Amino acid sequence: MKRIALFASGSGSNAENIIRYFTNNKEIEFLILSNKADAFVHERARKLNIPSFTFSKASLESGEALQFLKSQQVDFIVLAGFLLKIPGNLLKAYPNKIINIHPALLPDYGGKGMYGSHVHEAVVANKEKESGITIHYVNENYDEGKHIFQVKCPVLPTDTPNDVAEKVHELEYKYFPQIIEKIIQE
């Protein structure tokens, strides 16, 4: 049995998609952790009958969150729209066991503040011909961990940031669960 903690800060659509992908896999269990008590991901968790918890940035940095994860026997951490930087105590406790998805082709459009619509707006403003997703291991710097997987989508001259977001979300929903499945089997 593998226990995966999904970290999310917002709506949790990727978290829900991942959980649904593994619905028939009895070897995987999930719990959801968020740094926001009012994040919609908690409502998704309730509907999916998945336990969810809220923790503060201070508890993440102090090691309290790490102790909680250990008490829950968490094997992997998947960032699914989680906006806080992962502290060193978690990185040491889960080497190559924390993965993230980024809505662009890293190293472009990564780093602090580059998330969600900010990324798609920058891609369109710079008249990029393609965008995509990058799934990567998490290290001490935002979006700089070793790449696991990238896939591209075209950006047309007529595309708005919302158009790019839709294309990128399709890639996220299709590939993120597949790559998680591959990683946890290694």
Short mmCIF file of C-alpha atoms in Angstrom, two decimals:
data_model
loop_
_atom_site.label_atom_id
_atom_site.label_comp_id
_atom_site.label_asym_id
_atom_site.label_seq_id
_atom_site.Cartn_x
_atom_site.Cartn_y
_atom_site.Cartn_z
CA MET A 1 0.00 0.00 0.00
CA LYS A 2 1.29 3.45 -0.98
CA ARG A 3 0.00 6.55 0.76
CA ILE A 4 0.15 9.77 -1.21
CA ALA A 5 -0.35 13.22 0.27
CA LEU A 6 -1.75 15.66 -2.26
CA PHE A 7 -0.84 19.26 -1.37
CA ALA A 8 -3.17 21.88 -2.84
CA SER A 9 -3.78 25.57 -2.15
CA GLY A 10 -6.89 26.22 -4.21
CA SER A 11 -9.72 24.56 -6.07
CA GLY A 12 -8.12 21.12 -6.27
CA SER A 13 -9.17 20.13 -9.79
CA ASN A 14 -5.86 18.35 -10.40
CA ALA A 15 -6.12 16.62 -7.02
CA GLU A 16 -9.63 15.38 -7.86
CA ASN A 17 -8.49 14.20 -11.29
CA ILE A 18 -5.60 12.25 -9.73
CA ILE A 19 -7.84 10.62 -7.12
CA ARG A 20 -10.40 9.63 -9.77
CA TYR A 21 -7.64 8.14 -11.95
CA PHE A 22 -6.67 5.79 -9.09
CA THR A 23 -10.25 4.94 -8.04
CA ASN A 24 -9.90 1.23 -8.81
CA ASN A 25 -6.33 0.91 -7.54
CA LYS A 26 -6.58 -0.61 -4.06
CA GLU A 27 -2.81 -0.21 -3.56
CA ILE A 28 -3.02 3.60 -3.37
CA GLU A 29 -4.51 5.74 -0.60
CA PHE A 30 -4.73 9.53 -0.60
CA LEU A 31 -4.99 12.32 1.86
CA ILE A 32 -5.17 16.00 1.04
CA LEU A 33 -3.31 18.78 2.80
CA SER A 34 -3.85 22.46 2.19
CA ASN A 35 -2.39 25.62 3.61
CA LYS A 36 -5.82 27.27 3.30
CA ALA A 37 -8.79 26.26 5.42
CA ASP A 38 -11.22 27.74 2.89
CA ALA A 39 -9.67 26.10 -0.19
CA PHE A 40 -12.25 24.35 -2.36
CA VAL A 41 -10.03 21.26 -2.41
CA HIS A 42 -11.47 20.40 1.03
CA GLU A 43 -14.97 20.28 -0.46
CA ARG A 44 -13.72 18.03 -3.27
CA ALA A 45 -12.08 15.77 -0.67
CA ARG A 46 -15.32 15.55 1.31
CA LYS A 47 -17.28 14.54 -1.80
CA LEU A 48 -14.63 11.95 -2.70
CA ASN A 49 -14.51 10.63 0.87
CA ILE A 50 -10.81 11.49 1.16
CA PRO A 51 -9.43 12.86 4.45
CA SER A 52 -8.22 16.45 4.21
CA PHE A 53 -6.30 18.61 6.62
CA THR A 54 -5.21 22.22 6.88
CA PHE A 55 -1.79 23.27 8.08
CA SER A 56 -0.06 26.61 8.42
CA LYS A 57 3.11 27.82 6.77
CA ALA A 58 4.69 27.90 10.24
CA SER A 59 3.84 24.22 10.88
CA LEU A 60 5.29 23.33 7.49
CA GLU A 61 8.55 25.10 8.30
CA SER A 62 8.78 23.99 11.95
CA GLY A 63 8.57 20.28 11.20
CA GLU A 64 5.10 19.83 12.71
CA ALA A 65 3.66 19.04 9.26
CA LEU A 66 6.47 16.54 8.67
CA GLN A 67 5.63 14.75 11.92
CA PHE A 68 2.00 14.61 10.83
CA LEU A 69 2.97 13.12 7.45
CA LYS A 70 5.12 10.52 9.18
CA SER A 71 2.26 9.66 11.57
CA GLN A 72 0.04 9.13 8.51
CA GLN A 73 2.70 6.89 6.92
CA VAL A 74 2.88 9.03 3.79
CA ASP A 75 5.17 7.59 1.10
CA PHE A 76 4.95 10.32 -1.55
CA ILE A 77 3.95 13.96 -1.77
CA VAL A 78 2.36 15.34 -4.92
CA LEU A 79 1.98 19.10 -5.32
CA ALA A 80 -1.23 19.80 -7.20
CA GLY A 81 -1.59 23.56 -7.26
CA PHE A 82 0.33 24.13 -4.04
CA LEU A 83 1.86 27.58 -3.79
CA LEU A 84 4.17 27.45 -0.76
CA LYS A 85 7.84 26.62 -1.03
CA ILE A 86 8.68 23.17 0.33
CA PRO A 87 11.10 23.49 3.28
CA GLY A 88 14.33 21.57 3.68
CA ASN A 89 12.95 19.29 6.42
CA LEU A 90 10.45 17.78 3.96
CA LEU A 91 12.99 17.58 1.15
CA LYS A 92 15.37 15.62 3.41
CA ALA A 93 12.62 13.31 4.67
CA TYR A 94 11.24 12.62 1.17
CA PRO A 95 14.20 12.62 -1.25
CA ASN A 96 12.93 12.19 -4.83
CA LYS A 97 9.47 11.52 -3.38
CA ILE A 98 7.98 15.00 -3.87
CA ILE A 99 6.80 15.90 -7.35
CA ASN A 100 5.16 18.96 -8.83
CA ILE A 101 3.51 19.97 -12.05
CA HIS A 102 4.17 23.33 -13.66
CA PRO A 103 1.94 24.83 -16.40
CA ALA A 104 4.80 25.70 -18.77
CA LEU A 105 7.89 24.25 -20.36
CA LEU A 106 10.49 24.78 -17.66
CA PRO A 107 12.95 26.37 -17.29
CA ASP A 108 10.88 29.04 -19.06
CA TYR A 109 8.14 30.76 -17.07
CA GLY A 110 9.08 29.22 -13.74
CA GLY A 111 10.04 30.60 -10.36
CA LYS A 112 8.39 32.53 -7.57
CA GLY A 113 5.13 34.12 -8.65
CA MET A 114 4.87 32.12 -11.86
CA TYR A 115 1.75 30.04 -11.39
CA GLY A 116 -1.69 29.73 -12.93
CA SER A 117 -2.83 32.60 -15.13
CA HIS A 118 0.43 34.51 -14.59
CA VAL A 119 2.22 31.85 -16.63
CA HIS A 120 -0.31 31.81 -19.48
CA GLU A 121 -0.39 35.61 -19.67
CA ALA A 122 3.41 35.70 -19.97
CA VAL A 123 3.41 32.98 -22.66
CA VAL A 124 0.88 34.93 -24.77
CA ALA A 125 2.55 38.30 -24.14
CA ASN A 126 5.87 36.89 -25.38
CA LYS A 127 4.19 35.45 -28.48
CA GLU A 128 5.43 31.92 -27.78
CA LYS A 129 4.59 29.30 -30.39
CA GLU A 130 4.20 26.52 -27.82
CA SER A 131 3.60 25.90 -24.16
CA GLY A 132 2.92 22.76 -22.17
CA ILE A 133 3.55 21.13 -18.83
CA THR A 134 6.59 20.05 -16.88
CA ILE A 135 6.42 17.42 -14.15
CA HIS A 136 9.47 17.59 -11.95
CA TYR A 137 10.97 16.59 -8.63
CA VAL A 138 10.88 19.32 -6.02
CA ASN A 139 14.10 20.78 -4.66
CA GLU A 140 14.97 23.83 -2.57
CA ASN A 141 14.21 26.29 -5.39
CA TYR A 142 10.91 27.01 -7.10
CA ASP A 143 10.54 24.98 -10.32
CA GLU A 144 14.21 23.97 -10.55
CA GLY A 145 14.03 20.27 -9.66
CA LYS A 146 15.02 17.54 -12.10
CA HIS A 147 12.52 17.16 -14.92
CA ILE A 148 10.57 13.90 -15.08
CA PHE A 149 8.31 14.63 -18.05
CA GLN A 150 7.41 17.42 -20.47
CA VAL A 151 4.79 17.61 -23.17
CA LYS A 152 3.98 20.50 -25.48
CA CYS A 153 0.92 22.09 -27.00
CA PRO A 154 0.75 24.73 -29.74
CA VAL A 155 0.05 28.36 -28.94
CA LEU A 156 -1.70 30.03 -31.87
CA PRO A 157 -1.32 33.75 -32.60
CA THR A 158 -5.03 34.14 -31.84
CA ASP A 159 -4.88 32.31 -28.47
CA THR A 160 -5.76 34.19 -25.32
CA PRO A 161 -4.29 33.27 -21.92
CA ASN A 162 -7.55 31.39 -21.24
CA ASP A 163 -7.14 29.39 -24.46
CA VAL A 164 -3.61 28.43 -23.43
CA ALA A 165 -4.84 27.53 -19.94
CA GLU A 166 -7.45 25.16 -21.42
CA LYS A 167 -4.83 23.39 -23.55
CA VAL A 168 -2.44 23.11 -20.61
CA HIS A 169 -5.17 21.79 -18.29
CA GLU A 170 -5.98 19.05 -20.81
CA LEU A 171 -2.33 17.99 -20.71
CA GLU A 172 -2.27 18.13 -16.90
CA TYR A 173 -5.37 15.98 -16.54
CA LYS A 174 -4.15 13.43 -19.08
CA TYR A 175 -0.51 13.05 -18.07
CA PHE A 176 -0.08 13.94 -14.39
CA PRO A 177 -1.84 10.82 -13.01
CA GLN A 178 0.02 8.58 -15.49
CA ILE A 179 3.40 9.96 -14.44
CA ILE A 180 2.50 9.67 -10.74
CA GLU A 181 1.60 6.03 -11.32
CA LYS A 182 4.94 5.42 -13.05
CA ILE A 183 6.97 7.18 -10.35
CA ILE A 184 5.41 5.36 -7.40
CA GLN A 185 6.04 2.00 -9.05
CA GLU A 186 9.77 2.65 -9.43
#
